[in-house]
XYZ file of C-alpha atoms in Angstrom:
353
model
C 20.009 24.211 -5.373
C 21.118 23.619 -8.976
C 17.847 23.324 -11.028
C 19.153 19.955 -12.655
C 19.882 18.456 -9.247
C 16.527 19.334 -8.009
C 14.825 16.758 -10.081
C 15.578 13.059 -10.581
C 14.265 13.212 -14.149
C 16.450 16.072 -15.024
C 19.483 14.318 -13.666
C 18.812 11.242 -15.736
C 18.208 13.412 -18.911
C 21.544 15.144 -18.151
C 23.436 12.049 -17.829
C 21.940 10.667 -20.986
C 23.116 13.812 -22.672
C 26.839 12.810 -21.695
C 26.593 9.535 -23.641
C 27.651 10.957 -26.920
C 30.490 12.782 -25.210
C 31.677 9.562 -23.600
C 31.575 7.762 -27.020
C 33.430 10.555 -28.712
C 36.051 10.504 -26.009
C 36.426 6.689 -25.963
C 36.862 6.974 -29.891
C 39.499 9.690 -29.694
C 41.548 7.717 -27.212
C 41.286 4.658 -29.438
C 42.520 6.554 -32.458
C 45.268 8.833 -31.095
C 46.602 6.597 -28.267
C 46.067 3.164 -29.719
C 44.044 1.994 -26.854
C 41.374 -0.603 -27.541
C 37.779 0.296 -27.664
C 36.924 -1.871 -24.763
C 39.646 -0.256 -22.498
C 38.689 3.213 -23.777
C 34.944 2.623 -22.692
C 36.161 1.149 -19.360
C 38.195 4.404 -18.707
C 35.787 6.993 -20.227
C 32.584 5.616 -18.621
C 33.347 6.491 -15.089
C 35.632 9.339 -16.048
C 32.738 11.201 -17.867
C 30.277 10.366 -15.083
C 32.747 12.205 -12.627
C 33.170 15.061 -14.969
C 29.429 15.378 -15.632
C 28.910 16.472 -11.914
C 32.184 18.810 -12.123
C 30.495 20.611 -14.977
C 27.457 21.505 -12.812
C 29.659 23.601 -10.677
C 29.683 26.620 -13.140
C 26.022 27.361 -12.181
C 27.282 28.858 -8.975
C 30.044 30.674 -10.479
C 27.809 32.063 -13.295
C 25.336 33.333 -10.667
C 28.149 35.215 -8.865
C 29.523 36.630 -12.128
C 26.453 37.587 -14.332
C 27.096 38.859 -17.784
C 27.358 42.594 -18.033
C 28.854 45.424 -20.122
C 32.617 46.205 -19.200
C 32.957 42.866 -17.377
C 33.318 40.352 -20.180
C 37.085 40.056 -20.013
C 37.226 39.652 -16.219
C 34.400 36.971 -16.459
C 36.155 35.081 -19.140
C 39.368 34.869 -17.411
C 37.692 33.719 -14.181
C 35.932 31.006 -16.065
C 39.136 29.920 -17.911
C 40.966 29.676 -14.764
C 38.219 27.568 -13.164
C 38.110 25.417 -16.352
C 41.910 24.857 -16.024
C 41.458 23.697 -12.409
C 38.724 21.374 -13.570
C 40.712 19.994 -16.350
C 43.735 19.235 -14.160
C 41.344 17.607 -11.642
C 40.031 15.508 -14.690
C 43.415 14.221 -15.736
C 44.225 13.358 -12.165
C 41.226 11.171 -11.880
C 41.873 9.691 -15.381
C 45.607 8.951 -14.337
C 44.254 7.251 -11.175
C 41.678 5.194 -13.315
C 44.661 4.330 -15.777
C 46.784 3.040 -12.875
C 43.890 0.719 -11.798
C 43.523 -0.596 -15.442
C 47.225 -1.130 -15.804
C 47.210 -3.754 -13.203
C 45.499 -5.956 -15.689
C 47.110 -4.404 -18.828
C 50.539 -2.875 -17.900
C 51.142 -0.969 -21.147
C 47.796 0.939 -20.559
C 49.201 3.465 -18.278
C 52.011 4.434 -20.664
C 49.477 4.857 -23.537
C 47.105 6.814 -21.619
C 49.931 9.199 -20.343
C 50.606 10.331 -24.001
C 46.856 11.368 -24.278
C 46.751 13.424 -21.041
C 47.331 16.780 -22.674
C 44.565 16.079 -25.155
C 42.403 15.121 -22.260
C 43.293 18.382 -20.416
C 42.282 20.523 -23.435
C 39.105 18.489 -23.943
C 38.191 18.867 -20.349
C 38.610 22.670 -20.533
C 36.404 22.830 -23.670
C 33.716 20.783 -21.982
C 33.798 23.033 -18.954
C 33.547 26.223 -21.079
C 30.550 24.677 -22.989
C 29.023 24.016 -19.543
C 29.486 27.650 -18.637
C 27.858 28.837 -21.841
C 24.782 26.580 -21.271
C 24.604 27.814 -17.754
C 24.438 31.387 -18.762
C 21.613 30.346 -21.238
C 19.804 28.515 -18.400
C 20.210 31.550 -16.108
C 18.976 33.926 -18.914
C 15.908 31.685 -19.342
C 15.376 31.513 -15.520
C 15.646 35.316 -15.246
C 13.265 35.969 -17.976
C 10.598 33.577 -16.544
C 11.105 35.067 -13.065
C 10.544 38.467 -14.631
C 7.448 37.164 -16.358
C 6.136 35.711 -13.210
C 6.794 38.966 -11.140
C 5.003 40.987 -13.928
C 2.048 38.617 -13.810
C 1.874 38.780 -10.048
C 2.160 42.512 -10.199
C -0.826 42.661 -12.710
C -2.826 40.376 -10.518
C -2.171 42.452 -7.492
C -3.162 45.639 -9.255
C -6.323 43.984 -10.524
C -7.217 42.808 -7.030
C -6.672 46.374 -5.640
C -8.943 47.804 -8.475
C -11.601 45.238 -7.724
C -11.603 45.847 -4.106
C -11.881 49.599 -4.653
C -14.549 49.161 -7.174
C -16.483 46.798 -4.849
C -16.121 49.159 -1.953
C -18.003 51.753 -3.974
C -20.955 49.649 -4.363
C -22.600 49.566 -0.837
C -22.097 53.200 0.007
C -23.490 54.195 -3.431
C -26.535 51.878 -2.860
C -27.039 52.853 0.818
C -26.978 56.537 -0.215
C -29.832 55.967 -2.678
C -31.770 53.785 -0.361
C -31.584 56.174 2.542
C -32.869 58.950 0.228
C -35.874 56.619 -0.639
C -36.580 55.995 3.039
C -36.162 59.685 3.892
C -38.774 60.470 1.095
C -41.131 57.656 2.362
C -41.215 58.883 5.938
C -43.153 61.839 5.021
C -45.751 59.960 3.135
C -46.178 56.728 5.110
C -44.041 56.208 8.383
C -45.220 52.556 8.556
C -43.896 51.559 4.989
C -40.791 53.564 5.994
C -40.141 51.145 8.892
C -40.955 48.127 6.593
C -38.555 49.418 4.218
C -35.830 49.788 6.984
C -36.267 46.150 7.852
C -36.045 44.881 4.273
C -33.048 47.136 3.821
C -31.296 45.717 6.824
C -32.152 42.128 5.340
C -30.533 43.165 2.113
C -27.373 44.651 3.751
C -27.062 41.397 5.845
C -27.162 39.348 2.588
C -24.434 41.445 1.043
C -22.134 41.411 4.022
C -22.468 37.556 4.083
C -20.693 37.735 0.666
C -17.407 38.658 2.482
C -14.569 38.731 0.089
C -15.899 36.288 -2.377
C -14.517 36.939 -5.778
C -17.479 35.134 -7.683
C -20.917 33.940 -6.764
C -23.626 31.970 -8.577
C -25.895 33.936 -10.750
C -28.856 32.376 -8.791
C -27.447 34.116 -5.673
C -26.922 37.509 -7.630
C -30.432 37.358 -9.030
C -31.873 36.668 -5.365
C -30.019 39.719 -4.256
C -31.478 41.930 -7.007
C -34.969 40.603 -6.173
C -34.354 41.558 -2.573
C -33.439 44.935 -3.486
C -36.439 45.438 -5.781
C -38.703 44.255 -2.926
C -37.286 47.180 -0.747
C -38.142 49.663 -3.591
C -41.432 48.225 -4.190
C -42.464 49.278 -0.749
C -41.814 52.809 -1.723
C -43.291 52.776 -5.204
C -46.049 50.233 -4.750
C -48.017 49.324 -7.949
C -45.875 51.995 -9.878
C -42.950 49.516 -9.837
C -43.835 46.327 -11.912
C -41.317 43.624 -12.405
C -41.077 41.067 -15.285
C -38.530 38.326 -15.355
C -37.393 35.910 -18.027
C -34.488 33.893 -16.784
C -33.286 30.542 -18.518
C -33.059 27.692 -15.972
C -29.425 26.777 -16.972
C -28.059 30.186 -15.928
C -28.240 29.844 -12.205
C -24.900 28.087 -11.850
C -22.918 30.450 -13.948
C -20.523 32.507 -11.756
C -20.630 36.155 -11.782
C -18.926 38.941 -9.810
C -20.954 39.713 -6.578
C -23.426 42.583 -6.972
C -22.601 43.143 -10.600
C -26.404 43.545 -11.287
C -26.919 45.879 -8.372
C -25.867 49.143 -10.065
C -28.043 48.273 -13.157
C -31.063 47.555 -11.180
C -30.563 50.726 -8.869
C -30.246 52.891 -12.101
C -33.288 51.326 -13.540
C -35.381 52.342 -10.429
C -33.604 55.763 -9.804
C -33.402 57.039 -13.319
C -36.377 55.333 -14.759
C -39.329 54.397 -12.560
C -38.753 57.076 -10.042
C -39.247 59.770 -12.749
C -42.522 58.402 -14.077
C -45.810 59.409 -12.372
C -47.558 56.312 -13.692
C -44.640 54.108 -12.860
C -43.294 51.415 -15.400
C -41.884 48.080 -15.761
C -38.463 46.623 -15.039
C -37.496 43.561 -17.204
C -34.786 41.291 -15.875
C -33.645 38.750 -18.543
C -30.880 36.192 -18.612
C -29.930 33.593 -21.036
C -26.676 31.520 -21.677
C -25.274 29.791 -24.750
C -21.915 29.287 -26.378
C -20.151 29.768 -23.138
C -21.563 33.230 -22.608
C -24.053 34.518 -20.036
C -26.057 37.560 -21.045
C -27.915 39.609 -18.463
C -30.517 42.310 -19.416
C -31.918 45.033 -17.269
C -34.400 47.050 -19.149
C -36.619 49.851 -17.863
C -39.106 52.560 -19.057
C -38.354 56.143 -18.527
C -39.808 59.543 -19.149
C -38.592 60.400 -22.812
C -39.456 64.143 -22.093
C -37.009 64.170 -18.990
C -33.305 65.041 -19.315
C -31.295 62.251 -20.958
C -30.920 59.528 -18.245
C -27.383 58.346 -17.006
C -24.849 59.183 -19.565
C -21.821 58.011 -17.488
C -23.084 57.376 -13.977
C -20.939 55.870 -11.207
C -22.844 52.591 -11.315
C -22.280 51.779 -14.982
C -18.669 52.963 -14.679
C -18.172 50.722 -11.731
C -19.563 47.641 -13.477
C -17.346 48.299 -16.604
C -14.308 48.714 -14.402
C -14.914 45.346 -12.628
C -15.530 43.513 -15.777
C -12.340 44.969 -17.312
C -10.346 43.881 -14.220
C -11.844 40.454 -14.077
C -12.233 39.435 -17.670
C -10.156 41.660 -19.788
C -11.959 41.984 -23.218
C -14.000 38.735 -22.557
C -16.876 40.633 -21.008
C -18.683 44.006 -21.621
C -21.546 46.144 -20.758
C -23.605 47.651 -23.478
C -26.425 50.227 -23.119
C -28.978 51.511 -25.671
C -32.079 53.394 -25.735
C -35.187 52.393 -27.730
C -38.059 54.982 -27.556
C -38.741 55.311 -23.937
C -36.944 52.116 -22.903
C -33.386 51.902 -21.548
C -31.519 48.608 -21.805
C -28.273 47.749 -19.945
C -26.878 44.296 -21.098
C -24.035 42.402 -19.561
C -22.218 39.754 -21.561
C -19.573 37.737 -19.707
C -18.177 34.098 -19.765
C -20.418 31.550 -18.190
C -18.101 29.535 -15.864
C -19.863 27.249 -13.389
C -18.265 26.058 -9.975
C -16.645 22.883 -11.380
C -14.261 25.140 -13.497
C -13.908 27.898 -10.984
């Protein structure tokens, strides 16, 4: 369907654009043929209304004959021939209207007949102008379609990247957890069973997320707490947890399990390597439209440098890049025997999701 005909508003605007053409044609007939302005208006009004719809037909011919190198001459002659047919049709309609008007004003038909060649040329020029405008419209539509396809391709690529990154989370976590259970079975079988139960609860919670793109930070924090409760069975008093979370952060939307790799690394590369254990600090605050999440842990400063480019941190950075472009980041730093991983991402609540 023609894009102008598809909308009533567009049709009205298109017909309004023909008003100056109607006025110009009425003036030319008055000057060259001696026809009064009133009779010219009576003729050109319905004549231009008819031709306005005729000038929509180049849309289909322009789609069949797109502009291309080496085809300009052939395309031009095709449109000139179509313009000549449209011009002939226009003067036939003008002649018919002239005969109707001549019933009330007999000299009118003779005066109009002298202007038929001028009307024919004017009709061809209007048709060719319509052809030019249709090629511009087609070019704009092609450009917009290409932009939309590029955007859709980018979104599909990001979705694929996100699914691949998310698919890495559970196997990575499960591998670490099974290692923990394996180590615990040698020391305390009862605690190992308890840990298996809590691990199954945690996995059930993560499976309930399904394909959710975003969840509330309160849910994400609850998952992190559940994971730490699993690890606390293994480490007991060696694992201490300190939280400082602003009340207003709970409704912010975050990617599911975005904290999980940070908390895992805090346990695996920090607390697990210290005989006396240590503290993991979870902090979150929001302001100026940004949510900041910090996971800090102590580690043995004499041990090999912890996690330079681990899978967990790489995964988080990849998900942030795919979801937020440059509006989110993950920063890490070391202060003495403390390692800090800090997430900064837009705070969008459910009302804006």
